Coordinates of C-alpha atoms in Angstrom, one line a residue:
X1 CA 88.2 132.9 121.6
X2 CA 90.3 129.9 122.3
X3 CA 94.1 130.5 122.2
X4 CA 96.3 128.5 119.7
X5 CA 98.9 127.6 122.7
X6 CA 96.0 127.0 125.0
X7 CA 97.0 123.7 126.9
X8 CA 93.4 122.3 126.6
X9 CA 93.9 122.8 122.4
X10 CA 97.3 121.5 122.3
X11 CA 95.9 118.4 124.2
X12 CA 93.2 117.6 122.0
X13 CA 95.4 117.9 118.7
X14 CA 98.0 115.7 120.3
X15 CA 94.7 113.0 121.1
X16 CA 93.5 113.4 118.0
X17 CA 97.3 113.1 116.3
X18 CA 98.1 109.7 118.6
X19 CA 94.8 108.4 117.7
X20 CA 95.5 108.5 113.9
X21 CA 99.3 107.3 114.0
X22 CA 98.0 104.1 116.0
X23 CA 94.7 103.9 113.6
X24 CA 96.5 104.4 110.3
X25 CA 99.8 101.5 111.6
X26 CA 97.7 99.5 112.8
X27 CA 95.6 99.1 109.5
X28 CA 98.8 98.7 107.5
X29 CA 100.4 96.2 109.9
X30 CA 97.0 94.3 109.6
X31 CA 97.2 94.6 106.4
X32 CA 100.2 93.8 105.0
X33 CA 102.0 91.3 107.8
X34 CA 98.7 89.5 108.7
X35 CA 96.6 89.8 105.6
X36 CA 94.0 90.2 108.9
X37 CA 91.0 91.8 106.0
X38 CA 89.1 89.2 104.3
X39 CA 88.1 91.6 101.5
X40 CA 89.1 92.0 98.4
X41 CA 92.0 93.1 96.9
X42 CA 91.0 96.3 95.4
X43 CA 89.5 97.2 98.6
X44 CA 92.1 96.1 100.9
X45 CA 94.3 97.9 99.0
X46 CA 91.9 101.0 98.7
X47 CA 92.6 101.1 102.6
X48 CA 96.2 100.9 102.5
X49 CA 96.7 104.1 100.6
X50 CA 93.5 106.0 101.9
X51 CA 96.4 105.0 105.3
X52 CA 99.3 106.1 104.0
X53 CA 97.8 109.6 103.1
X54 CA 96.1 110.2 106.1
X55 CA 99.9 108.9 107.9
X56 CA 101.2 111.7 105.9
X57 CA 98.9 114.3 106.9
X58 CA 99.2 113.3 110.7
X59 CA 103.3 114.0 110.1
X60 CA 102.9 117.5 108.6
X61 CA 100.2 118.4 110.8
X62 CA 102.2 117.4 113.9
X63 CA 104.7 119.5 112.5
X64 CA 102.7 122.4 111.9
X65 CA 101.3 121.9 116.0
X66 CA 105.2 121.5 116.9
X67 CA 106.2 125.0 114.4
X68 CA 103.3 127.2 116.3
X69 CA 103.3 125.8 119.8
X70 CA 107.3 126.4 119.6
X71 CA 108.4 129.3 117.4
X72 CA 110.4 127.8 115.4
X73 CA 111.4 129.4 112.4
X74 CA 113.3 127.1 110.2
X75 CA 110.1 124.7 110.9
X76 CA 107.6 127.8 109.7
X77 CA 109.6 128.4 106.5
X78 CA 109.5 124.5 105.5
X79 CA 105.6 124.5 106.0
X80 CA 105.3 127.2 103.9
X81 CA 106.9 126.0 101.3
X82 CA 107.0 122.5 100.5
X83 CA 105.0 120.8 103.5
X84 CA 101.9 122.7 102.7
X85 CA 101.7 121.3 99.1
X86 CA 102.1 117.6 100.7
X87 CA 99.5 118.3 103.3
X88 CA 97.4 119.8 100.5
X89 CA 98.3 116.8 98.2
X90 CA 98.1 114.0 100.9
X91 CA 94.4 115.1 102.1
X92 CA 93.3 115.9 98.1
X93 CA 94.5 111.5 97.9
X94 CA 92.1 110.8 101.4
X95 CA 89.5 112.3 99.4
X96 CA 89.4 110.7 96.4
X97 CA 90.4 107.5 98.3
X98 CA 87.4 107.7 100.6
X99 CA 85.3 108.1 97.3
X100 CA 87.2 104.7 95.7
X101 CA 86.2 103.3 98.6
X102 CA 83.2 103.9 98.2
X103 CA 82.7 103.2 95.1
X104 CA 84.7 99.8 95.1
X105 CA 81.7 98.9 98.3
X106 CA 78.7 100.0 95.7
X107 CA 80.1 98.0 93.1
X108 CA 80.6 94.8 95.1
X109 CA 76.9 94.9 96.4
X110 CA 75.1 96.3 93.2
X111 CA 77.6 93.1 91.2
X112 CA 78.0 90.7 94.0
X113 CA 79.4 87.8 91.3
X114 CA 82.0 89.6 89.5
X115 CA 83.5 90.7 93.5
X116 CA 85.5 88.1 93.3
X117 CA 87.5 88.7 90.0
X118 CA 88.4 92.6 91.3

């Protein structure tokens, strides 16, 4: 059994925690500065908030990996209360965002006419 402070654990959520802030901020600088997606709106806009959620997950997860690795107890009593119900609420938005997404793609290939007026 691995142990939560284990430095090969910690490592791995801090890859996986980098590789999502630069994911996520990149897509929305793209995005929104750029206009770099030549899709359309609905499902350029799909992306930006399936982003923003998964941006707010990363945040209360690195908190979380900051409150265990460190003991902190102010940080433990926040996640209990309110940051668990914005983790919960942020990854319940990826989900249904993933299936908009999804959805938004079958649409545009079953109707490939009407893509351009969505």
């Amino acid at each position: 059994m691995v142990d939560r402070k284990s430095p090969s654990r910690i490592f791995f959520n801090v890859l996986v925690i980098l590789s999502s802030f630069l994911g996520d901020t990149t897509i929305l600088v793209a995005s929104i500065k750029y206009s770099a997606f030549r899709l359309n709106k609905s499902t350029v806009a799909v992306m930006q908030h399936l982003a923003v959620c998964d941006l707010l997950t990363s945040c209360i997860y690195t908190l979380s990996l900051i409150g265990h690795v460190s003991d902190w107890q102010a940080l433990k009593e926040f996640l209990s209360g309110v940051g668990m119900y914005v983790f919960l609420w942020s990854l319940y938005g990826s989900y249904s965002f993933t299936a908009a997404l999804t959805t938004i793609k079958l649409l545009t290939i079953k109707y490939p006419f009407h893509a351009r007026l969505w």
